[in-house]
Amino acid sequence: MTVKKLVALLAGLCLVAAVVTVFVLKQRGEQAPTAEPPTAATSAPNSSGPVVTGRADYLYFTETHLFVMRGDQVITRLRRFFGGGDALRNRVVWTNSGDYIALFSDANLLPGSNEQAELIVINARTGEQRRHPCGFCYDITTTGPDSVLLNVGLTGSVGDRFQTVDLRTGERKDDTRFPPALDSPNSRAFLVSTRRHVITMQYNGKGKVVLVLAESGAAAKQFGTHSSNYYTPVAPYENGDGEKYALAVAESDGCGGRSAVRILDVSGKATNTDTSAMMPPGAGSGFRVTDLWWTPKGELRATANSWTCTDLKPNNNGTHVLHSAGDLWVLENGKWVKGGMDAVTMVRDLGNGTTAALTVPSCLGQTDPNANCTSGPLVLQRDGKRTVVAEKAMFLSTPPISVPAPQPTTSSVVAAAPPASLAGTWSQHAGSLTIAPDGLVTMSYQSTVTVMPTFPELTMRITEVTGDRATATVLTSNDTAMPNGASVVFERKFPGLMMSGPSGLTLRWCDATNRAKGECGA
C-alpha cells in the first residue's frame, strides 16, 4: 500500500458516520496458503510454571508480544509490534469455536510494505503458529466455526476483494460476495461477526450510521441510524434463541458528550438502555462507554469513563476534568447500575470464579505529554487473591461466548446403534459430523442452498441399520432443507461417508485420510 493510499484510508477512519451491513457470506473458488513450521512457545514475563497446553481462556498483548494464556500460564507467545495509535491495526480475532486465533503480521503497519503482510494463525489448544502469505490484507473477522474473512486489496488498492480461509485446513476461497457498498471513497471495514453474520462499517460522511440487514434468501433492508465511527464498542451474543448485538454510540460530543447503549437483533429492532446513572452530577459533565461484553449467562457488562468540565463555552467545549476512569457497569432490567469495580478498562469472566481485569490509565484532561495512556497492569482475581500477569498490557480478549449445541427433543423415536463403520467423526470444508455409539448424530455444515451460505446445526437419531447403511430422524434443526422429523440416510462410501437427505440433498463427508488429500474441500 502506498503512503498516499494509507493516509487516505486512515483519514476515512476519522469521519463520524458509517453504513453497517449484516449479511451471510457467499464464497467461491479455492487457493491454499502456505504455512511455516510451528513457533516454540515461551513464558510471559510474570507467568508462573511451565508452558502449558489445553485451550486458552484469554489472550493479551503488550507493545512487543502477544500472549495466549490459560490462567497465569502461557500456551504460546508471538513477537509482533502493537502500536498505541490506530486500534484497527492491532486487530486480533478468535474463531467462533474458540480453537484458533488469527491476526496480521506487523508488516502492514509500515507504509509501502503491506505486500509483505502475512496472516498468522495460532492454535489456541496447542500454541502451534502458522503463517500464510496475505499481501495487501488489511482487515479481518471470523465466520463459520473456524474460518476467517479477509478484506484484501488488489495490486495495492483497498477493499477490492474478500476471501475466506478455513483455519483448520488452510483452504482459501475467493470472491466472497457482499451486498452493494456505498458509493463512497471510504473503504468498508469489519465491525463484528458471529457464525452466520458479519457486520461491516462504511462511512457516509453524514454524521450517522445507517444499519443495513441482509439475510439468506432475503433482500437487504435498512433498519435505523446511529452516530458512530470505526471504533465504536460492540459485542455480539449468540445462543440457541438467535443473535443480538450490543452497540455503544456517541449521542453528543464536547463536554456534554455521552454514549447510548442499544441492543439490536437481526430483525433490526433496537432496544435502548438507561445510561443515566453513568452521568456525573453538574453542568457540562459527560461520559463515554469504552468497552462492552456479554457473560456466558447472557448478561451485558460495560466500562465507562466520565468527566466534568471547567471553562465551559457556549459551544459545549471546555477543559475536561476526569471524574471516574473505568467504572464497571451491569445492565439490570434495562438500566445500568454500578458493578462493584472501578479503575478498570476491560474485565472478563474466565470461569471457575476467576476474573481478568486490565487497567489502562485515562489521558482525559492529561497535560503531561509523556503520560502513559496505552498500557497498564493485567490482574487475575479469584477468592480475594490478586495475581499480576503483566505490568504493561494493552488489550485483553477471551473466546466468543459458546453457542450451546442443539439438544434432542423428547421423542418417540426408537434409537438403534450405528454400525462400527459409521461411528466416529467425519469432516468437510467448514463442517463436522459425529455419529456416537448410542446412535445420536450431531452435525454442522456450510449450506449454499440459498443465495448466501448459512451454517446449520442439527441433531439426529439413528433408527434403522442395514449393513453399512443407517437411517436417521432429524430431532432438532435450524436448517429449512432438513426440518425436524425429516429422514436422512448415511452410507459408507468414498471418500468416507455419503449422506442423503430430503429433496435430493447429498453431502460428502471425509475420513481423516481423504480429508488430508483434499477430497472434501470446497
C-alpha positions in Angstrom: 0.0 0.0 0.0 1.4 3.4 -0.9 1.8 6.2 1.6 -0.9 8.2 -0.2 -3.4 5.4 -0.1 -2.6 4.6 3.6 -3.2 8.2 4.5 -6.4 8.2 2.6 -7.6 5.1 4.4 -6.7 6.5 7.9 -8.3 9.8 7.1 -11.5 7.9 6.4 -11.3 6.4 9.9 -11.6 9.8 11.4 -15.0 10.6 9.9 -18.1 10.2 12.0 -20.7 8.0 10.2 -20.9 4.5 8.8 -23.0 2.1 7.0 -23.3 -1.2 8.8 -24.3 -4.3 6.8 -25.3 -7.6 8.4 -25.0 -10.4 5.9 -24.3 -14.1 5.4 -21.4 -14.8 3.1 -21.2 -16.3 -0.4 -17.8 -17.8 -1.4 -16.4 -19.4 -4.5 -13.0 -20.7 -5.7 -10.0 -22.0 -3.8 -6.4 -21.3 -3.1 -4.3 -23.0 -0.4 -1.9 -20.7 1.5 1.4 -22.0 2.6 2.4 -22.5 6.3 5.6 -22.1 8.2 6.8 -24.6 10.9 5.3 -24.1 14.4 6.9 -21.5 16.6 8.0 -22.7 20.0 6.1 -21.3 23.0 7.9 -19.3 25.7 6.8 -17.8 29.0 5.2 -14.4 29.6 7.2 -12.1 31.9 5.0 -12.6 35.0 3.7 -16.1 34.3 4.5 -19.0 36.7 5.2 -22.6 35.9 6.0 -24.2 32.6 4.4 -23.6 29.2 1.0 -25.5 29.2 -1.4 -27.0 26.7 -5.2 -27.1 26.8 -7.5 -24.5 25.2 -6.6 -20.9 26.1 -9.1 -18.9 28.1 -7.8 -15.4 27.2 -5.1 -13.5 25.4 -3.4 -10.2 25.9 -0.8 -8.1 24.1 1.9 -5.7 25.1 3.8 -3.3 22.7 6.0 -6.1 21.5 4.3 -9.5 22.1 1.0 -11.4 22.0 0.5 -13.9 24.8 -2.0 -16.7 24.6 -2.9 -17.7 28.2 -4.5 -20.3 30.4 -4.8 -18.9 33.9 -1.5 -17.3 34.7 0.4 -19.7 32.5 1.4 -19.3 28.8 0.3 -21.6 26.0 2.4 -19.6 23.5 3.7 -16.1 22.7 4.2 -14.2 19.5 6.7 -11.4 18.8 4.8 -8.7 17.0 4.7 -4.9 17.3 1.4 -3.4 18.5 1.1 0.3 18.1 -0.7 2.6 20.5 -2.3 4.6 17.7 -4.8 3.1 15.3 -6.6 0.2 17.1 -7.7 -1.4 13.8 -4.0 -2.2 13.1 -3.9 -4.2 16.3 -6.9 -6.4 15.5 -6.8 -10.0 16.9 -9.7 -12.3 16.4 -10.8 -15.7 17.9 -12.7 -18.1 15.7 -16.3 -18.8 16.8 -15.3 -22.2 18.1 -12.6 -20.6 20.3 -10.0 -23.1 18.9 -8.0 -20.6 16.7 -6.7 -17.1 16.9 -5.8 -15.0 13.9 -4.1 -11.7 13.2 -1.9 -10.0 10.6 1.8 -9.6 10.9 3.1 -6.1 11.7 4.3 -5.6 8.0 1.0 -3.7 7.3 1.9 -1.1 10.0 4.5 0.4 7.7 3.7 2.4 4.6 4.8 0.7 1.4 5.3 -2.8 3.0 1.8 -4.2 3.0 2.5 -6.5 0.1 4.7 -8.5 2.6 1.8 -8.9 5.1 1.1 -12.4 6.5 -1.9 -14.0 8.2 -0.7 -15.5 11.4 -2.8 -18.4 12.8 -2.4 -19.7 16.4 -3.9 -23.0 17.6 -5.5 -22.0 20.9 -5.1 -25.5 22.3 -1.5 -26.4 21.3 0.1 -23.0 20.7 1.2 -24.0 17.2 1.7 -21.0 14.9 1.4 -20.9 11.1 2.0 -18.0 8.7 0.1 -17.6 5.4 1.1 -15.0 2.7 -1.5 -12.3 2.8 -0.2 -9.4 0.7 -2.4 -6.3 0.9 -4.7 -7.8 3.5 -5.8 -5.0 5.9 -8.9 -6.2 7.7 -10.0 -9.5 9.3 -13.0 -11.0 11.1 -14.4 -14.5 11.7 -17.1 -16.6 10.1 -18.5 -20.1 10.5 -16.9 -22.3 13.2 -13.2 -22.0 12.3 -12.8 -19.6 9.3 -11.7 -16.0 8.9 -12.9 -13.5 6.3 -10.2 -11.2 4.9 -10.5 -7.8 3.2 -7.8 -8.0 0.5 -6.7 -5.3 -1.9 -5.5 -6.0 -5.5 -2.2 -4.5 -6.5 -2.2 -2.2 -3.6 -5.8 -0.9 -3.8 -8.1 -1.0 -0.9 -11.3 -3.1 -0.5 -11.3 -4.7 -3.9 -11.6 -8.4 -2.9 -12.7 -10.6 0.0 -11.5 -14.1 0.8 -12.2 -16.7 3.5 -9.7 -19.1 4.9 -10.6 -22.3 6.8 -8.0 -22.2 9.6 -8.3 -26.0 10.2 -7.1 -26.9 6.7 -5.7 -23.7 5.2 -8.2 -23.8 2.3 -8.8 -20.4 0.8 -11.9 -19.3 -1.1 -12.0 -16.2 -3.3 -14.7 -13.8 -4.5 -16.9 -13.6 -1.4 -20.0 -11.6 -2.3 -21.1 -8.5 -0.3 -24.3 -6.6 -0.6 -23.6 -3.3 -2.6 -21.5 -0.9 -0.7 -22.0 2.9 -0.5 -20.6 5.0 -3.4 -18.0 6.5 -1.1 -14.2 6.9 -1.1 -14.1 5.3 2.4 -13.5 1.6 2.4 -15.7 -1.0 4.1 -14.4 -2.3 7.4 -15.4 -5.2 9.6 -17.0 -4.3 12.9 -18.0 -7.7 14.4 -19.2 -11.1 13.4 -20.9 -14.4 14.5 -21.0 -17.8 12.9 -23.7 -16.7 10.4 -23.5 -12.9 10.1 -20.9 -10.2 9.6 -21.4 -6.6 10.5 -19.4 -4.2 8.3 -19.0 -0.4 8.5 -18.6 2.2 5.8 -18.6 6.0 6.5 -21.1 8.0 4.5 -20.0 11.4 5.7 -23.4 12.5 7.0 -22.9 12.1 10.7 -25.0 8.9 11.2 -24.6 5.1 11.0 -27.1 3.6 8.6 -27.7 -0.1 9.5 -28.5 -2.4 6.6 -29.5 -6.0 7.2 -29.2 -8.8 4.6 -30.1 -12.4 5.3 -30.0 -15.6 3.3 -32.7 -15.6 0.6 -34.0 -12.1 1.7 -33.5 -8.6 0.3 -31.3 -6.2 2.2 -33.1 -3.6 4.2 -32.3 -0.5 6.3 -33.3 -0.5 10.0 -32.2 2.6 11.8 -29.5 5.2 12.0 -26.9 5.8 14.7 -23.9 8.2 15.3 -20.7 6.3 15.4 -17.3 5.5 13.9 -15.0 2.5 13.3 -14.0 2.4 16.9 -17.5 2.0 18.5 -17.7 -0.7 21.2 -19.8 -3.6 20.0 -20.5 -7.1 21.5 -22.3 -10.0 19.8 -24.2 -12.7 21.7 -25.3 -15.9 20.0 -27.2 -18.8 21.5 -29.9 -21.3 20.6 -32.5 -18.5 20.6 -30.7 -16.4 18.0 -28.3 -13.4 17.9 -28.2 -9.9 19.4 -25.6 -7.2 19.3 -24.9 -4.5 21.9 -23.7 -1.2 20.4 -22.4 1.9 22.2 -22.9 5.0 20.0 -22.0 8.7 20.6 -25.1 10.7 21.2 -23.2 14.0 21.5 -19.7 15.4 21.7 -17.9 18.0 23.7 -18.1 18.5 27.4 -21.7 17.2 27.5 -20.8 14.1 25.4 -22.5 10.9 26.3 -22.9 7.4 25.0 -26.1 5.5 24.2 -26.1 1.7 24.5 -28.6 -0.1 22.3 -29.3 -3.8 21.8 -30.1 -4.8 18.3 -31.5 -8.1 16.9 -31.1 -9.4 13.4 -34.7 -8.2 12.6 -33.5 -4.6 13.1 -35.3 -3.9 16.3 -33.2 -1.6 18.6 -33.8 -1.5 22.4 -32.4 1.5 24.2 -30.9 1.1 27.7 -31.0 3.6 30.5 -27.4 5.0 31.0 -28.4 8.0 33.2 -26.5 6.6 36.2 -23.3 6.9 34.3 -23.5 10.7 34.0 -21.7 12.6 36.8 -23.6 15.4 38.6 -23.2 19.0 37.4 -23.5 21.0 34.2 -21.0 20.3 31.5 -20.4 16.7 32.5 -20.2 13.7 30.2 -19.3 10.0 29.9 -18.2 7.6 27.3 -18.6 3.8 27.2 -15.2 2.3 26.4 -16.0 -1.5 26.4 -19.0 -3.9 26.1 -19.1 -7.6 26.7 -21.6 -10.4 27.5 -21.2 -13.0 30.2 -21.8 -16.7 29.4 -25.3 -16.3 31.0 -26.2 -13.5 28.5 -25.7 -10.6 31.0 -24.4 -7.4 29.5 -21.4 -5.5 31.1 -19.7 -2.3 30.3 -16.9 0.0 31.4 -17.1 3.8 31.1 -15.0 7.0 31.7 -16.8 10.1 33.0 -15.7 13.7 33.4 -16.8 17.2 34.3 -15.7 20.4 32.6 -14.3 23.8 33.6 -14.2 27.0 31.5 -17.4 25.8 29.8 -18.0 27.6 26.5 -21.4 28.2 24.7 -20.4 25.6 22.1 -20.2 23.0 24.8 -16.4 22.9 24.8 -14.2 23.4 27.8 -11.4 21.8 29.8 -12.2 18.1 30.7 -11.6 17.1 34.3 -11.6 13.3 34.9 -14.3 12.3 37.3 -14.0 8.5 37.1 -11.8 6.2 35.0 -13.1 2.8 34.2 -16.2 2.1 36.3 -17.7 -1.3 35.9 -21.4 -1.3 35.0 -24.0 -4.0 34.9 -27.3 -4.0 32.9 -30.2 -4.9 35.1 -33.8 -4.7 33.8 -32.8 -2.3 31.1 -30.9 0.1 33.5 -27.2 0.4 34.1 -26.0 0.1 37.7 -22.6 0.0 39.3 -20.9 -3.3 39.2 -18.6 -3.1 42.2 -15.3 -2.4 40.5 -13.6 0.9 39.5 -10.4 1.9 37.7 -10.8 -0.9 35.2 -10.6 -0.7 31.4 -11.5 -4.3 30.4 -12.9 -7.1 32.5 -13.6 -10.7 31.5 -15.0 -13.7 33.4 -12.7 -16.7 32.8 -14.9 -19.2 34.7 -14.3 -21.1 37.9 -14.6 -17.9 39.8 -11.7 -16.2 38.1 -11.8 -12.7 36.6 -9.2 -11.0 34.4 -9.1 -7.2 34.8 -7.0 -4.8 32.7 -6.4 -1.2 33.9 -5.1 1.4 31.4 -4.8 5.0 32.7 -7.0 7.5 31.1 -5.4 10.5 29.3 -8.7 12.5 29.6 -7.6 16.0 30.6 -4.0 14.9 30.9 -1.4 17.7 30.2 1.8 15.7 30.6 3.0 14.8 27.0 4.9 11.8 28.4 1.9 10.3 30.3 1.3 6.6 29.6 -2.3 6.1 28.3 -1.8 2.9 26.3 -0.9 0.2 28.7 -1.3 -0.9 32.3 -1.5 -3.9 34.7 -3.4 -7.1 33.9 -4.6 -8.9 37.0 -6.3 -12.2 37.7 -8.6 -12.2 40.7 -10.0 -15.3 42.5 -11.2 -15.8 46.0 -9.8 -12.5 47.1 -6.3 -13.3 45.6 -4.8 -11.0 43.0 -2.1 -12.3 40.6 -0.4 -9.7 38.3 0.0 -11.4 34.9 1.6 -8.3 33.1 2.6 -4.8 34.1 2.2 -3.2 30.6 -0.7 -5.0 28.9 -2.6 -3.0 26.2 -5.5 -5.3 25.4 -7.5 -8.3 26.8 -9.6 -10.7 24.9 -11.5 -14.0 25.5 -13.1 -16.6 23.2 -16.6 -15.9 21.9 -19.5 -17.0 24.1 -20.1 -20.7 23.4 -23.2 -21.5 21.4 -25.0 -24.4 23.2 -25.3 -27.4 20.9 -28.9 -28.2 20.0 -30.5 -30.6 22.5 -32.6 -33.5 21.3 -36.3 -33.1 21.9 -38.4 -35.6 23.7 -39.5 -38.0 21.0 -40.9 -41.4 20.5 -38.0 -42.2 18.0 -36.6 -45.6 18.8 -32.8 -45.5 18.7 -30.5 -48.0 17.1 -26.7 -48.4 17.5 -24.8 -47.4 14.3 -22.6 -49.9 12.5 -18.9 -49.6 13.6 -18.0 -48.4 10.1 -20.1 -45.3 10.5 -19.4 -44.4 14.1 -16.9 -41.6 14.7 -16.2 -38.1 13.5 -16.2 -37.0 9.8 -15.4 -33.7 8.2 -15.8 -31.4 5.2 -14.9 -27.8 4.5 -16.4 -25.7 7.3 -18.4 -28.7 8.6 -18.2 -31.6 11.1 -20.3 -34.7 11.7 -20.2 -37.0 14.7 -22.1 -40.3 15.0 -22.0 -41.5 18.6 -22.0 -45.2 19.6 -25.5 -44.7 21.1 -26.9 -43.5 17.7 -27.0 -39.8 18.4 -25.8 -37.7 15.4 -24.6 -34.1 15.7 -23.8 -32.1 12.6 -22.9 -28.6 11.3 -22.1 -27.7 7.8 -21.9 -24.9 5.3 -25.1 -24.8 3.2 -25.2 -22.9 -0.1 -28.8 -23.8 -1.0 -29.7 -20.1 -0.8 -28.0 -17.1 -2.4 -25.8 -16.7 0.6 -24.3 -19.6 2.7 -25.5 -20.4 6.1 -24.1 -22.8 8.8 -27.0 -25.0 10.0 -26.6 -27.2 13.1 -28.7 -30.4 13.6 -29.1 -33.4 15.9 -30.4 -36.7 14.6 -31.1 -40.2 16.0 -30.2 -43.4 14.1 -33.4 -45.5 13.9 -32.6 -48.3 11.4 -29.4 -50.1 10.3 -28.7 -52.4 7.4 -25.1 -53.4 6.9 -23.0 -50.2 6.3 -26.2 -48.1 5.8 -28.1 -46.3 8.5 -31.3 -44.2 8.5 -31.7 -41.4 11.0 -34.5 -39.0 12.0 -33.8 -35.3 12.5 -34.6 -34.2 16.1 -33.6 -30.6 16.1 -32.6 -28.4 13.2 -32.3 -24.7 12.1 -32.0 -25.8 8.5 -35.1 -25.4 6.3 -33.7 -28.1 3.9 -33.7 -30.7 6.7 -36.5 -29.9 9.1 -37.4 -31.7 12.3 -38.8 -35.2 11.6 -37.0 -35.5 8.2 -35.4 -38.8 7.3 -31.6 -38.9 6.5 -29.6 -41.9 5.2 -25.8 -42.4 5.9 -23.8 -44.9 3.9 -20.1 -45.9 3.9 -18.8 -44.8 0.6 -15.8 -42.9 -0.8 -14.4 -40.6 0.4 -15.7 -41.8 3.7 -19.4 -41.3 4.2 -22.3 -40.2 1.9 -25.4 -38.6 3.4 -28.7 -38.3 1.6 -31.5 -36.0 2.8 -34.8 -34.6 1.7 -35.3 -33.1 -1.8 -32.3 -34.8 -3.3 -29.8 -33.2 -0.8 -26.5 -35.1 -0.7 -23.3 -34.3 1.3 -19.9 -35.9 1.1 -18.0 -36.5 4.4 -14.3 -37.4 4.6 -12.4 -39.7 6.9 -9.1 -38.3 8.1 -7.1 -39.9 5.2 -9.2 -38.5 2.4 -9.6 -35.1 4.2 -5.8 -34.7 4.1 -5.9 -35.4 0.4 -8.4 -32.6 -0.1 -11.3 -34.8 -1.2 -13.9 -32.9 0.8 -12.6 -29.4 0.0 -15.0 -26.6 -1.1 
